[in-house]
Short mmCIF file of C-alpha atoms and ligand atoms in Angstrom, two decimals:
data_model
loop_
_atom_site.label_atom_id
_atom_site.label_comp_id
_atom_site.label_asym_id
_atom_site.label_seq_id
_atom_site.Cartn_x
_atom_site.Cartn_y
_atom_site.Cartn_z
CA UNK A 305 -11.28 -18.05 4.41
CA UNK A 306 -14.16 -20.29 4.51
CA UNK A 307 -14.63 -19.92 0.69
CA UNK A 308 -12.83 -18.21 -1.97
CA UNK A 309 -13.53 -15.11 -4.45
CA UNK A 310 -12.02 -14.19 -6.96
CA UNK A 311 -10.97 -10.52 -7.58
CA UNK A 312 -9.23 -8.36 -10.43
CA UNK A 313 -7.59 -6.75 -7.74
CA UNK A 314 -4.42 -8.59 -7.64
CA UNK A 315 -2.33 -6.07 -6.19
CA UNK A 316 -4.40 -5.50 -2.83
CA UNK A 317 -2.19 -6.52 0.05
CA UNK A 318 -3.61 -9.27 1.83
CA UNK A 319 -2.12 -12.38 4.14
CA UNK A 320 -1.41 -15.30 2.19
CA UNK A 321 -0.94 -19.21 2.51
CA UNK A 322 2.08 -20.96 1.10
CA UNK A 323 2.56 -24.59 0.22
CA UNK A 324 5.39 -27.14 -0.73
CA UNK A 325 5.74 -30.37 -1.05
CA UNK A 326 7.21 -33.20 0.90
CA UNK A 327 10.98 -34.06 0.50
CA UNK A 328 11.50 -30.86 -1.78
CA UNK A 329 14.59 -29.08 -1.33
CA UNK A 330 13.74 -26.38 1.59
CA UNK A 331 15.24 -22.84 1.91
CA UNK A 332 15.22 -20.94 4.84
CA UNK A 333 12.14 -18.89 5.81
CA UNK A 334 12.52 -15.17 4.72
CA UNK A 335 10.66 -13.15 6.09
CA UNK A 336 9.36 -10.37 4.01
CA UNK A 337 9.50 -6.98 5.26
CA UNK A 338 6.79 -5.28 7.43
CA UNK A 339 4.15 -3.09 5.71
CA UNK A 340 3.71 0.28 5.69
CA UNK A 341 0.01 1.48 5.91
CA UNK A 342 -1.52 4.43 5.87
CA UNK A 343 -5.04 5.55 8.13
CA UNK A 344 -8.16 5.86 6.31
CA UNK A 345 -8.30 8.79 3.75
CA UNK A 346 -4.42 9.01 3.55
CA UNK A 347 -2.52 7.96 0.58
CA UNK A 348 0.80 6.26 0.88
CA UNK A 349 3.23 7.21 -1.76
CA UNK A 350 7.45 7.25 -1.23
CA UNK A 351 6.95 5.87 2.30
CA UNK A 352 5.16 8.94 3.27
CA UNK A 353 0.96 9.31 3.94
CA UNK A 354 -0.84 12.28 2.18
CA UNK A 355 -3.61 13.56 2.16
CA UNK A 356 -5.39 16.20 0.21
CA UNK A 357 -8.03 18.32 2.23
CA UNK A 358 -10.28 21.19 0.03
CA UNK A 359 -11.39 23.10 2.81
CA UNK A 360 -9.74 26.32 2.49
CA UNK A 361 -7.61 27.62 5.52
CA UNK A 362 -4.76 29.88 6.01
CA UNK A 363 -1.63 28.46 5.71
CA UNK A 364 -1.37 28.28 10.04
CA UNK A 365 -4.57 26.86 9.77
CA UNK A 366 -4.03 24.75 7.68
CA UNK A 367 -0.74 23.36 9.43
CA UNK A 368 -2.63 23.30 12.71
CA UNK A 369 -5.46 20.75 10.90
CA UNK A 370 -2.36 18.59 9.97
CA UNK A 371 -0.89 18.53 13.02
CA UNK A 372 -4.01 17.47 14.97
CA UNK A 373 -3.66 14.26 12.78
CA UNK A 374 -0.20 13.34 13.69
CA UNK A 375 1.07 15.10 10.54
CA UNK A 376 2.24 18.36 9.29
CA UNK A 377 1.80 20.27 5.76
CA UNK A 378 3.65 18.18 3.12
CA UNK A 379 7.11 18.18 1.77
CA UNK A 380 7.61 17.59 -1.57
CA UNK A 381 11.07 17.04 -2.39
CA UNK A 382 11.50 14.50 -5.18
CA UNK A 383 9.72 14.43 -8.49
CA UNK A 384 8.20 11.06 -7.54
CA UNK A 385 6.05 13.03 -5.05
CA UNK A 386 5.81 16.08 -7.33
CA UNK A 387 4.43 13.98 -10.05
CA UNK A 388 1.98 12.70 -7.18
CA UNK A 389 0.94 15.21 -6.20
CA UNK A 390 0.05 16.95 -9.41
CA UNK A 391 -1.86 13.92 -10.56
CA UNK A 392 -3.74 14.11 -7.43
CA UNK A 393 -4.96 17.34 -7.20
CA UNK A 394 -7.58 19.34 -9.05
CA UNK A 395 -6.60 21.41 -12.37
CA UNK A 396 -9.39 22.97 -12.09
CA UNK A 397 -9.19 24.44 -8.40
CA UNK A 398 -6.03 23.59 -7.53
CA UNK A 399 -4.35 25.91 -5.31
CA UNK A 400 -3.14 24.07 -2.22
CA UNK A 401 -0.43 25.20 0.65
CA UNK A 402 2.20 22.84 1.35
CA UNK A 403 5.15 22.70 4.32
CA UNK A 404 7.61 25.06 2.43
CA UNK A 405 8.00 28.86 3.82
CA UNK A 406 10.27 31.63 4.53
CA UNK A 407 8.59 32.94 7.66
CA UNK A 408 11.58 32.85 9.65
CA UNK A 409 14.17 34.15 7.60
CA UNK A 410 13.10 36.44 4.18
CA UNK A 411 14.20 34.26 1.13
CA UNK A 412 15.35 31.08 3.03
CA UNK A 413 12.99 28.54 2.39
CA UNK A 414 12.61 25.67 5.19
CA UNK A 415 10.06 22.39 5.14
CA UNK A 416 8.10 22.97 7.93
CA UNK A 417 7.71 19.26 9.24
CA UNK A 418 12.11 18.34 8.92
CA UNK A 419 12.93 21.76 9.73
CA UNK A 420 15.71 21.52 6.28
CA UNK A 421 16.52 24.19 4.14
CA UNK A 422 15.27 24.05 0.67
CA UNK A 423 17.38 21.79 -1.68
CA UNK A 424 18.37 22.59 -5.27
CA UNK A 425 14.90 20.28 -6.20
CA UNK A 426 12.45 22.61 -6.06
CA UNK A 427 9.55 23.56 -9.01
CA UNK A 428 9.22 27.27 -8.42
CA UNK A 429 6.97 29.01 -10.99
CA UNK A 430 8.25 31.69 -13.84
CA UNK A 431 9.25 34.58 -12.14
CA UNK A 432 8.96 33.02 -8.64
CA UNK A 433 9.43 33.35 -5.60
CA UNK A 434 8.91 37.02 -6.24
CA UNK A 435 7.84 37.37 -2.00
CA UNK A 436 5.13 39.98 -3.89
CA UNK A 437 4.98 43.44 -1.69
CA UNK A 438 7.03 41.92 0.88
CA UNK A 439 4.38 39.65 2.53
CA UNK A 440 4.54 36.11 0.66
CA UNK A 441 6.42 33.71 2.93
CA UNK A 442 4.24 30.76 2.38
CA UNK A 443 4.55 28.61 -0.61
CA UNK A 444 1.61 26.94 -2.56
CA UNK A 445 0.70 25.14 -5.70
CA UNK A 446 -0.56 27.29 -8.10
CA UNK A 447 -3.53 27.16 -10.59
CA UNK A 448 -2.70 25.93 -14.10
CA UNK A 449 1.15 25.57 -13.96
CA UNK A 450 1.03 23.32 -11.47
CA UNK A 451 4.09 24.76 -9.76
CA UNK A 452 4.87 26.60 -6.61
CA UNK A 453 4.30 30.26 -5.90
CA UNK A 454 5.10 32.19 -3.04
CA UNK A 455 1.83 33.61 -1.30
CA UNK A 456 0.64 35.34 1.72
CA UNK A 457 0.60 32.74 4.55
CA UNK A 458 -3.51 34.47 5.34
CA UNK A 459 -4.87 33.22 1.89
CA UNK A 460 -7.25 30.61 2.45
CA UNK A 461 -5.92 27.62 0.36
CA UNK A 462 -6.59 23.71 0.33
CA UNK A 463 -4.10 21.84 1.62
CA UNK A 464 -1.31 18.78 1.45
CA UNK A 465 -0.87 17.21 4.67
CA UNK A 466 1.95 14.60 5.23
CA UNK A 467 2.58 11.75 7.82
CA UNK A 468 4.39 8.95 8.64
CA UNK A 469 2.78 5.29 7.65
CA UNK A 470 2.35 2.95 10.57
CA UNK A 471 4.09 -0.53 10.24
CA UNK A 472 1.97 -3.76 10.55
CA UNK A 473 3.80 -5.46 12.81
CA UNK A 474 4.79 -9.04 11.49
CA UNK A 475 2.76 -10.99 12.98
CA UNK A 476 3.47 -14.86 13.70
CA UNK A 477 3.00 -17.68 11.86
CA UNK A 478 -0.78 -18.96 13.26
CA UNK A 479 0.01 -22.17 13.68
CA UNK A 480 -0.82 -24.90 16.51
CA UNK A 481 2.52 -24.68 19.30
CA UNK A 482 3.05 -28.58 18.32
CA UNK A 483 3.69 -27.92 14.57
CA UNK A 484 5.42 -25.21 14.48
CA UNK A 485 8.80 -27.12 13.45
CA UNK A 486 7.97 -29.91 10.44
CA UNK A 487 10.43 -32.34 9.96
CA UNK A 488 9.76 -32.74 6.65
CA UNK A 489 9.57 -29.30 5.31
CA UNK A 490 11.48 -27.26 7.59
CA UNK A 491 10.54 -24.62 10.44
CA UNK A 492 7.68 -22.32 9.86
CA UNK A 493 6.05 -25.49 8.22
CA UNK A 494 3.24 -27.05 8.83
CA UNK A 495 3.00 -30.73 7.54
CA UNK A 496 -0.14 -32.24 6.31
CA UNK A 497 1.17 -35.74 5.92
CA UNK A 498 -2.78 -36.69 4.35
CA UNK A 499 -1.79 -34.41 1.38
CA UNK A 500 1.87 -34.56 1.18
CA UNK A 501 2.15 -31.25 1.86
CA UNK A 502 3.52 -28.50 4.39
CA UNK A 503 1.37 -25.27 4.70
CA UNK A 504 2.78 -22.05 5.69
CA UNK A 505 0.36 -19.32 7.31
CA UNK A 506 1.83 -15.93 6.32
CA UNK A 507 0.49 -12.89 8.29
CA UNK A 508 1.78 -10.54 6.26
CA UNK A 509 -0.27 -8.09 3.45
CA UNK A 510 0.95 -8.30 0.42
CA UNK A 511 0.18 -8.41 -3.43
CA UNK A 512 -0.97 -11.82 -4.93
CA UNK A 513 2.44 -11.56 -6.57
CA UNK A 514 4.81 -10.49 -4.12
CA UNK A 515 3.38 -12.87 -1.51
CA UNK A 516 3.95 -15.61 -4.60
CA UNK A 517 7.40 -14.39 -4.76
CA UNK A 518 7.63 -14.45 -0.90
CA UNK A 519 6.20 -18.51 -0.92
CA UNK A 520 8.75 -19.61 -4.21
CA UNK A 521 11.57 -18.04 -2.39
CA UNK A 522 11.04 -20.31 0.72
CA UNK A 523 10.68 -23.57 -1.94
CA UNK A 524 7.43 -23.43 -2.17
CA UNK A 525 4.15 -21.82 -4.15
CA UNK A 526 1.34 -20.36 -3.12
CA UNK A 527 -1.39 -22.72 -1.34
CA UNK A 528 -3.31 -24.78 -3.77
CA UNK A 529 -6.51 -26.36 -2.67
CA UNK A 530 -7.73 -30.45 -3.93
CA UNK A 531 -10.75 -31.48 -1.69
CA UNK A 532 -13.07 -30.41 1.01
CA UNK A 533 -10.49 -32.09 3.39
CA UNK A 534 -7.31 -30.00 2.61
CA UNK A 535 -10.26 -27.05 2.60
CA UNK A 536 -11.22 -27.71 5.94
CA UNK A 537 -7.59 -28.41 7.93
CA UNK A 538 -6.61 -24.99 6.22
CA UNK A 539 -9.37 -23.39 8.13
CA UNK A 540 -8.81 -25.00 10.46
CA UNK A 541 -5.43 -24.36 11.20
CA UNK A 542 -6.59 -20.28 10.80
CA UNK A 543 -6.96 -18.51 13.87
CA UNK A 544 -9.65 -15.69 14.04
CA UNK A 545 -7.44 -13.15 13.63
CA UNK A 546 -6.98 -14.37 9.94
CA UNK A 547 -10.93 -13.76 9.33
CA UNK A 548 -9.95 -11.79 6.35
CA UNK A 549 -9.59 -12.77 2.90
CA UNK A 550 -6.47 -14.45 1.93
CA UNK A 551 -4.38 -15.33 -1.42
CA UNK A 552 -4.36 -18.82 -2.75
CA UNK A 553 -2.95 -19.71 -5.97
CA UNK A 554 -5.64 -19.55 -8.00
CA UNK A 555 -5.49 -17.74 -11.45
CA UNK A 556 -6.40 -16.59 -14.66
CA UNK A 557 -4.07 -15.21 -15.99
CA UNK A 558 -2.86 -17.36 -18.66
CA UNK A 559 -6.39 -17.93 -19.96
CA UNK A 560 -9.54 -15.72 -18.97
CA UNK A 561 -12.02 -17.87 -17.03
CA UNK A 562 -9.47 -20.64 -17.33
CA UNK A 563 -8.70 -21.61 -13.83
CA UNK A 564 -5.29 -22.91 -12.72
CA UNK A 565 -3.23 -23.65 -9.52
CA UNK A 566 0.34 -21.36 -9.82
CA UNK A 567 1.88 -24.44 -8.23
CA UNK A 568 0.59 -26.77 -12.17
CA UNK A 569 -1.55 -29.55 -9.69
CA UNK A 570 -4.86 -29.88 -11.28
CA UNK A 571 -7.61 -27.29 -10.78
CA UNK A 572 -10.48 -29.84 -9.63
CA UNK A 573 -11.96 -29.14 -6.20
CA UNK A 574 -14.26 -25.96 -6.34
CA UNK A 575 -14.95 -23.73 -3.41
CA UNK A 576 -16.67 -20.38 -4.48
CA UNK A 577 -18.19 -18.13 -2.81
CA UNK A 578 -22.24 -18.41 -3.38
CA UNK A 579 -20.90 -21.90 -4.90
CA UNK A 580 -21.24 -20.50 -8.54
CA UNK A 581 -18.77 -22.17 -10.55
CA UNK A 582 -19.73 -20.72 -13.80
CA UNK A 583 -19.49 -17.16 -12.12
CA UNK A 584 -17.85 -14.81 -15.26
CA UNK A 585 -14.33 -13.33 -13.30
CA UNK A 586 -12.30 -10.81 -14.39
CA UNK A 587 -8.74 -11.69 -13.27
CA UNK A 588 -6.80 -8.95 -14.74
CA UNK A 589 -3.19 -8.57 -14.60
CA1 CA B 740 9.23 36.00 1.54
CA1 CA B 741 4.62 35.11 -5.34
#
């Protein structure tokens, strides 16, 4: 946070610094909720990790690789995550195993990872399951149809995996002990009485416009930034485990190139990155 960047990004989750003014009316401090994330080369979608592997492996094989991440093969039981998952595979080559089979019981289908029997939501090809000379008690996506066919659990298909997401903890408010309570803005407030302002340090990831949401709800806006002072008491006041990039409320959005402060005070004080400030920024919505 020593200097700020822009990004068109504005929906990466990232902490975020809220302001509001002296002797404004104050709400309580919500706290939004914790974030779910998912490990490195897992895709979060419903509350739920995925992940798509293409090497090909029988369907125990394939269950075994899941498990040895903490997961198991994928159920897909809503068209949220049927619509996912068809956007996220291959038409080409796109034959992939996923948690549902009848190995224990001919013709009753189970999701492997709950252990529940199959719902009335499923997306069964034409004609299937047909459990084809007896032997298919796996179930896979299949090629162009994009639908689920029955198939012998020893074909070596790609695979779905499935997990749970972790939840960042919410972390506390880095503030100095001393100012954690602000008389004039409330607790969870930091006042700046140099600026008229209370700061609010929020640990939280979120998207430039939730965590906006997140700042108006307790009064305020997100953090706007007038001179090197108010710069440097906001690092300051940031403890190293807030080395990452955070949100201020710089945009735009209104106008391309057209800086503003989302709280209306005056866009004056410049702080870029490189200290460019006729760099060309996208800021898309
Ligand atoms: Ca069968
Ligand atoms: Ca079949």
């Amino acid at each position: 946070m020593g200097q700020w960047r822009t990004t068109s990004n504005c929906g990466v989750p990232k902490p975020f610094i809220c302001i509001i003014g002296f002797d404004q009316p104050v709400q309580a401090v919500t706290t939004p909720k914790p974030s779910l994330i998912c490990d490195d080369h897992w895709t979060l979608k419903s509350g739920r990790c995925f992940q798509f592997n293409d090497t090909k492996k029988t369907w125990l094989d394939a269950r075994e690789s899941c498990q040895s991440q903490g997961g198991d093969l994928a159920t897909v039981d809503t068209n949220t995550i049927h619509s996912f998952v068809i956007g996220s595979i291959n038409r080409n080559d796109n034959e992939y195993w996923i948690g549902l089979n009848d190995r224990t019981q001919n013709r009753k289908y189970i999701w492997i990872q709950s252990g529940s029997q199959l719902s009335s939501f499923n997306k069964w090809c034409k004609n299937e399951p047909n459990d084809y000379t007896g032997t298919e008690s796996c179930v896979q996506y299949f090629t162009t149809n994009l639908c689920w066919n029955d198939r012998s659990c020893s074909a070596q298909l790609k695979y779905i995996c499935q997990k749970s997401p972790r939840n960042i903890p919410l972390r506390p408010p880095v503030t100095t002990a001393a100012a954690l309570i602000s008389a004039k803005c409330g607790p969870g407030w930091q006042e700046r009485p140099q600026s008229q302002y209370c700061y609010s340090f929020q640990g939280d990831l979120l998207s430039w416009q939730d965590a906006r949401q997140v700042c108006q709800k307790m009064g305020g806006d997100l953090a706007s930034v007038h001179d090197r002072a108010e710069q440097v008491y906001i690092q300051t006041q940031l403890s190293s485990s807030f080395s990452m990039w955070m949100w201020l409320g710089g945009t735009d959005r209104s106008r391309e190139g057209g800086w503003s402060w989302s709280d209306g005070t005056p866009f004056q004080f410049l702080n870029w990155a490189g200290g460019n400030i006729t760099i060309k920024i996208k800021n898309e919505k």
